[in-house]
Tab-separated table of C-alpha atoms in Angstrom:
chain	number	residue	atom	x	y	z
A	1076	VAL	CA	3.135	-3.904	-11.744
A	1077	LEU	CA	5.805	-1.246	-12.258
A	1078	GLY	CA	6.739	0.358	-15.552
A	1079	PRO	CA	8.741	3.345	-16.806
A	1080	SER	CA	7.050	6.654	-17.565
A	1081	LYS	CA	7.779	10.349	-17.932
A	1082	ASP	CA	5.865	13.627	-17.692
A	1083	ARG	CA	5.492	16.348	-20.300
A	1084	ALA	CA	8.742	17.941	-19.171
A	1085	GLY	CA	10.589	14.692	-19.866
A	1086	ARG	CA	11.181	13.806	-16.218
A	1087	LYS	CA	11.252	10.050	-15.732
A	1088	PHE	CA	9.445	8.231	-12.936
A	1089	PRO	CA	7.956	4.771	-12.320
A	1090	LEU	CA	4.265	4.190	-12.981
A	1091	SER	CA	2.504	1.448	-11.030
A	1092	VAL	CA	-0.747	-0.474	-11.284
A	1093	PHE	CA	-1.899	-2.334	-8.195
A	1094	THR	CA	-4.883	-3.955	-6.534
A	1095	ARG	CA	-5.765	-4.868	-2.959
A	1096	LEU	CA	-6.282	-8.257	-1.369
A	1097	PRO	CA	-7.055	-9.217	2.252
A	1098	VAL	CA	-3.708	-10.303	3.683
A	1099	ARG	CA	-5.076	-12.903	6.066
A	1100	ALA	CA	-7.019	-14.553	3.270
A	1101	ILE	CA	-3.891	-15.242	1.202
A	1102	ALA	CA	-1.279	-15.615	3.961
A	1103	ARG	CA	-1.140	-19.411	3.565
A	1104	SER	CA	-1.237	-19.370	-0.230
A	1105	PHE	CA	0.862	-16.379	-1.312
A	1106	ALA	CA	3.255	-18.675	-3.178
A	1107	SER	CA	0.533	-19.000	-5.815
A	1108	ALA	CA	0.712	-15.272	-6.631
A	1109	PRO	CA	2.391	-15.584	-10.065
A	1110	ARG	CA	-0.329	-17.977	-11.251
A	1111	ALA	CA	-3.340	-16.685	-9.304
A	1112	ALA	CA	-2.740	-13.109	-10.448
A	1113	SER	CA	-1.374	-13.909	-13.919
A	1114	ALA	CA	-4.342	-12.357	-15.753
A	1115	PHE	CA	-4.042	-9.181	-13.681
A	1116	PHE	CA	-0.279	-8.969	-14.261
A	1117	ALA	CA	-0.668	-9.411	-18.027
A	1118	ALA	CA	-3.448	-6.841	-18.302
A	1119	ALA	CA	-1.638	-4.332	-16.083
A	1120	ASP	CA	1.558	-4.785	-18.096
A	1121	ALA	CA	-0.338	-4.130	-21.337
A	1122	LEU	CA	-1.961	-1.040	-19.815
A	1123	LEU	CA	1.420	0.349	-18.782
A	1124	ASP	CA	2.847	-0.290	-22.240
A	1125	GLY	CA	0.157	1.895	-23.765
A	1126	ALA	CA	-0.227	4.397	-20.939
A	1127	ALA	CA	1.493	7.213	-22.834
A	1128	THR	CA	-1.258	7.226	-25.459
A	1129	LEU	CA	-4.205	7.182	-23.023
A	1130	SER	CA	-6.223	10.114	-21.793
A	1131	ARG	CA	-7.020	10.282	-18.089
A	1132	GLU	CA	-10.565	9.077	-18.742
A	1133	GLU	CA	-9.359	6.163	-20.882
A	1134	ALA	CA	-6.826	5.146	-18.229
A	1135	VAL	CA	-9.511	5.167	-15.520
A	1136	GLU	CA	-11.793	3.032	-17.702
A	1137	LYS	CA	-9.071	0.480	-18.393
A	1138	LEU	CA	-8.098	0.335	-14.718
A	1139	ALA	CA	-11.698	-0.405	-13.769
A	1140	GLY	CA	-11.747	-3.287	-16.249
A	1141	LEU	CA	-8.644	-5.084	-14.964
A	1142	PRO	CA	-9.242	-8.732	-13.946
A	1143	THR	CA	-8.451	-8.620	-10.235
A	1144	PRO	CA	-7.537	-11.893	-8.470
A	1145	SER	CA	-9.448	-13.197	-5.462
A	1146	ALA	CA	-8.430	-15.158	-2.378
A	1147	GLN	CA	-10.158	-18.159	-3.962
A	1148	ASP	CA	-7.850	-17.889	-6.969
A	1149	PHE	CA	-4.858	-18.183	-4.642
A	1150	ASP	CA	-6.300	-21.219	-2.878
A	1151	SER	CA	-7.258	-23.035	-6.075
A	1152	GLU	CA	-3.769	-22.584	-7.509
A	1153	GLY	CA	-2.134	-24.153	-4.435
A	1154	ASP	CA	-2.528	-27.766	-5.573
A	1155	ALA	CA	-1.561	-26.849	-9.126
A	1156	LEU	CA	1.594	-25.217	-7.771
A	1157	ARG	CA	2.729	-28.379	-5.989
A	1158	SER	CA	1.939	-30.491	-9.042
A	1159	GLN	CA	4.009	-28.209	-11.230
A	1160	LEU	CA	6.999	-28.363	-8.890
A	1161	ALA	CA	6.615	-32.139	-8.601
A	1162	GLY	CA	6.846	-32.419	-12.366
A	1163	ARG	CA	10.169	-30.596	-12.604
A	1164	SER	CA	13.460	-32.201	-11.674
A	1165	PHE	CA	15.783	-30.616	-9.159
A	1166	ALA	CA	18.571	-31.178	-11.683
A	1167	ALA	CA	16.806	-28.963	-14.253
A	1168	PHE	CA	16.324	-26.193	-11.668
A	1169	SER	CA	19.971	-26.456	-10.620
A	1170	GLU	CA	21.414	-26.393	-14.121
A	1171	SER	CA	19.228	-23.484	-15.165
A	1172	LEU	CA	20.215	-21.172	-12.311
A	1173	PHE	CA	23.414	-22.509	-10.740
A	1174	ALA	CA	25.211	-24.607	-13.370
A	1175	GLY	CA	24.948	-27.643	-11.095
A	1176	GLN	CA	23.386	-29.078	-7.958
A	1177	PRO	CA	26.130	-28.087	-5.451
A	1178	GLY	CA	25.459	-24.405	-6.126
A	1179	ALA	CA	21.703	-24.867	-5.864
A	1180	GLU	CA	21.999	-26.783	-2.588
A	1181	ALA	CA	24.244	-24.084	-1.124
A	1182	ALA	CA	21.763	-21.360	-2.109
A	1183	LEU	CA	18.835	-23.318	-0.657
A	1184	ASN	CA	20.759	-23.874	2.564
A	1185	ARG	CA	21.360	-20.160	2.925
A	1186	ALA	CA	17.731	-19.351	2.141
A	1187	VAL	CA	16.518	-21.892	4.706
A	1188	SER	CA	18.921	-20.534	7.332
A	1189	THR	CA	17.659	-16.973	6.793
A	1190	LEU	CA	14.006	-18.035	6.836
A	1191	ALA	CA	14.507	-20.077	10.015
A	1192	GLN	CA	15.957	-17.022	11.773
A	1193	VAL	CA	12.942	-14.935	10.755
A	1194	ARG	CA	10.545	-17.642	11.898
A	1195	MET	CA	12.200	-17.784	15.328
A	1196	ALA	CA	12.477	-14.003	15.774
A	1197	PRO	CA	9.920	-12.270	13.521
A	1198	GLY	CA	10.111	-8.517	13.215
A	1199	GLU	CA	13.609	-8.073	14.619
A	1200	ARG	CA	15.236	-7.330	11.273
A	1201	VAL	CA	13.885	-7.277	7.733
A	1202	ASN	CA	16.226	-9.138	5.431
A	1203	VAL	CA	15.582	-9.528	1.720
A	1204	LEU	CA	16.234	-12.772	-0.149
A	1205	ASP	CA	17.716	-12.024	-3.575
A	1206	CYS	CA	16.766	-15.081	-5.641
A	1207	PRO	CA	17.811	-15.759	-9.243
A	1208	VAL	CA	14.981	-16.646	-11.638
A	1209	ASN	CA	14.753	-17.434	-15.333
A	1210	GLU	CA	11.076	-18.355	-15.605
A	1211	GLU	CA	7.838	-18.547	-13.653
A	1212	GLN	CA	8.673	-21.999	-12.249
A	1213	ASP	CA	11.775	-20.550	-10.577
A	1214	VAL	CA	9.662	-17.840	-8.920
A	1215	LEU	CA	7.179	-20.485	-7.747
A	1216	ALA	CA	9.983	-22.607	-6.268
A	1217	TRP	CA	11.443	-19.823	-4.113
A	1218	LEU	CA	7.981	-18.721	-2.996
A	1219	ALA	CA	6.934	-22.268	-2.134
A	1220	LEU	CA	10.012	-22.687	0.046
A	1221	THR	CA	9.395	-19.342	1.755
A	1222	GLN	CA	5.732	-20.111	2.408
A	1223	SER	CA	6.554	-23.544	3.812
A	1224	MET	CA	9.295	-22.232	6.085
A	1225	LEU	CA	7.483	-19.192	7.488
A	1226	SER	CA	3.992	-20.674	7.935
A	1227	TRP	CA	2.645	-17.172	8.534
A	1228	SER	CA	-1.133	-16.947	9.042
A	1229	GLN	CA	-1.680	-13.195	9.369
A	1230	ASP	CA	0.993	-11.655	7.185
A	1231	VAL	CA	2.802	-12.139	3.903
A	1232	PRO	CA	6.303	-11.183	2.757
A	1233	SER	CA	6.659	-8.469	0.136
A	1234	LEU	CA	7.487	-9.862	-3.307
A	1235	PHE	CA	9.190	-8.038	-6.167
A	1236	TRP	CA	10.462	-9.725	-9.314
A	1237	THR	CA	11.673	-8.909	-12.783
A	1238	THR	CA	12.806	-10.932	-15.788
A	1239	ARG	CA	14.371	-7.937	-17.550
A	1240	SER	CA	17.829	-8.788	-16.264
A	1241	GLU	CA	19.737	-12.003	-16.913
A	1242	PRO	CA	19.158	-13.958	-14.858
A	1243	GLY	CA	15.989	-12.362	-13.563
A	1244	ARG	CA	15.617	-11.584	-9.872
A	1245	LEU	CA	13.019	-12.183	-7.207
A	1246	LEU	CA	13.369	-10.099	-4.049
A	1247	ILE	CA	11.470	-11.438	-1.034
A	1248	ALA	CA	11.303	-8.930	1.819
A	1249	LEU	CA	10.682	-10.880	5.015
A	1250	GLY	CA	8.554	-8.132	6.502
A	1251	ALA	CA	7.818	-4.541	5.476
A	1252	PRO	CA	10.064	-3.796	2.462
A	1253	PRO	CA	12.975	-1.394	3.068
A	1254	PRO	CA	12.571	1.930	1.191
A	1255	ALA	CA	15.627	1.133	-0.934
A	1256	LEU	CA	14.220	-2.146	-2.256
A	1257	PRO	CA	12.974	-0.783	-5.627
A	1258	LEU	CA	16.450	0.628	-6.216
A	1259	TRP	CA	18.013	-2.762	-5.406
A	1260	LEU	CA	15.665	-4.395	-7.910
A	1261	ALA	CA	16.421	-1.835	-10.624
A	1262	ASP	CA	20.199	-1.994	-10.178
A	1263	LYS	CA	21.709	-5.381	-9.363
A	1264	LYS	CA	25.040	-3.698	-8.607
A	1265	LYS	CA	23.533	-2.129	-5.492
A	1266	LYS	CA	24.569	-3.976	-2.346
A	1267	SER	CA	23.273	-3.962	1.198
A	1268	GLU	CA	23.871	-5.988	4.334
A	1269	ARG	CA	20.122	-6.659	4.273
A	1270	LEU	CA	20.308	-8.363	0.888
A	1271	VAL	CA	20.853	-12.114	1.184
A	1272	MET	CA	22.358	-13.019	-2.179
A	1273	LEU	CA	21.431	-16.500	-3.405
A	1274	ALA	CA	22.788	-16.314	-6.941
A	1275	SER	CA	26.154	-17.822	-7.735
A	1276	SER	CA	28.972	-15.281	-7.957
A	1277	THR	CA	31.130	-17.511	-10.138
A	1278	PRO	CA	30.401	-18.853	-13.650
A	1279	ASN	CA	30.302	-22.496	-12.614
A	1280	GLY	CA	29.744	-22.600	-8.902
A	1281	SER	CA	28.257	-21.044	-5.830
A	1282	ALA	CA	29.493	-18.209	-3.702
A	1283	PHE	CA	28.622	-20.322	-0.668
A	1284	ALA	CA	30.240	-23.522	0.497
A	1285	PRO	CA	27.625	-26.264	0.146
A	1286	SER	CA	26.750	-28.202	3.252
A	1287	GLU	CA	25.429	-31.743	3.335
A	1288	PRO	CA	22.024	-31.734	1.625
A	1289	PRO	CA	19.076	-33.242	3.495
A	1290	ALA	CA	18.507	-36.937	2.928
A	1291	ALA	CA	15.955	-37.723	0.263
A	1292	ASP	CA	12.722	-39.439	1.272
A	1293	GLU	CA	12.867	-42.993	-0.038
A	1294	ASP	CA	9.151	-42.880	-0.795
A	1295	ALA	CA	9.306	-39.481	-2.460
A	1296	SER	CA	8.363	-39.256	-6.103
A	1297	ALA	CA	11.089	-38.582	-8.630
A	1298	THR	CA	11.301	-37.424	-12.211
A	1299	PRO	CA	13.221	-39.434	-14.838
A	1300	HIS	CA	16.177	-37.144	-14.057
A	1301	GLY	CA	16.284	-37.696	-10.302
A	1302	PRO	CA	14.415	-36.176	-7.359
A	1303	SER	CA	11.700	-33.678	-8.167
A	1304	LEU	CA	12.081	-30.026	-7.279
A	1305	LEU	CA	9.138	-30.337	-4.874
A	1306	ASP	CA	10.782	-33.214	-2.995
A	1307	LYS	CA	13.987	-31.236	-2.601
A	1308	LEU	CA	12.208	-28.102	-1.391
A	1309	ASP	CA	10.176	-30.117	1.119
A	1310	GLY	CA	13.358	-31.813	2.308
A	1311	PHE	CA	15.187	-28.550	2.885
A	1312	ALA	CA	12.195	-27.059	4.714
A	1313	ALA	CA	11.882	-30.126	6.944
A	1314	SER	CA	15.592	-30.070	7.801
A	1315	ALA	CA	15.453	-26.574	9.362
């Protein structure tokens, strides 16, 4: 968790709180990170908010008391993640982030295309998916798609997200994160050929021409407002 800070001379710098997890143990369940590590994120965020008032000894004590997630937490949240996505309509996801389904389908197509290239040629080039998010469910959706497409067993992408912009942003580095990634996250005006922009660049549409969406599974479950978000994500992943 990153937060702003400054030293006694007034110089500003980021302050971070982190923990370690065995990569191989969570490689197949990293999409659960927002839920599995929610207690850690909340406690770390609260610690950073009050860091300026803490002595070194108090900070060390609070750090030692943080609720760190385990690999089991990631695994146990996997089924809950799919249930949550199954309970949300694709229409709701589309309207929230893209003002309509054509924009959402175009963004998902571009994400799938980028992920398929990484899956076929891992390590050749580290691109970063720049995904719009408004709430935790949006983060879970992009991560679920990424996890399904990559099927990595010994590595995980690097994940950075913030809800302090509007819309919020989730940056998924498909490999070791480029050094400039924190700057890209802090300033959405920063551009790079490595950034794969998925947000719409127009008020009511997508920056990308939508292609034909994958056919829906006739047996797939649906919400009262059409296909579920989970069904759509599974369909896009299967079409690659």
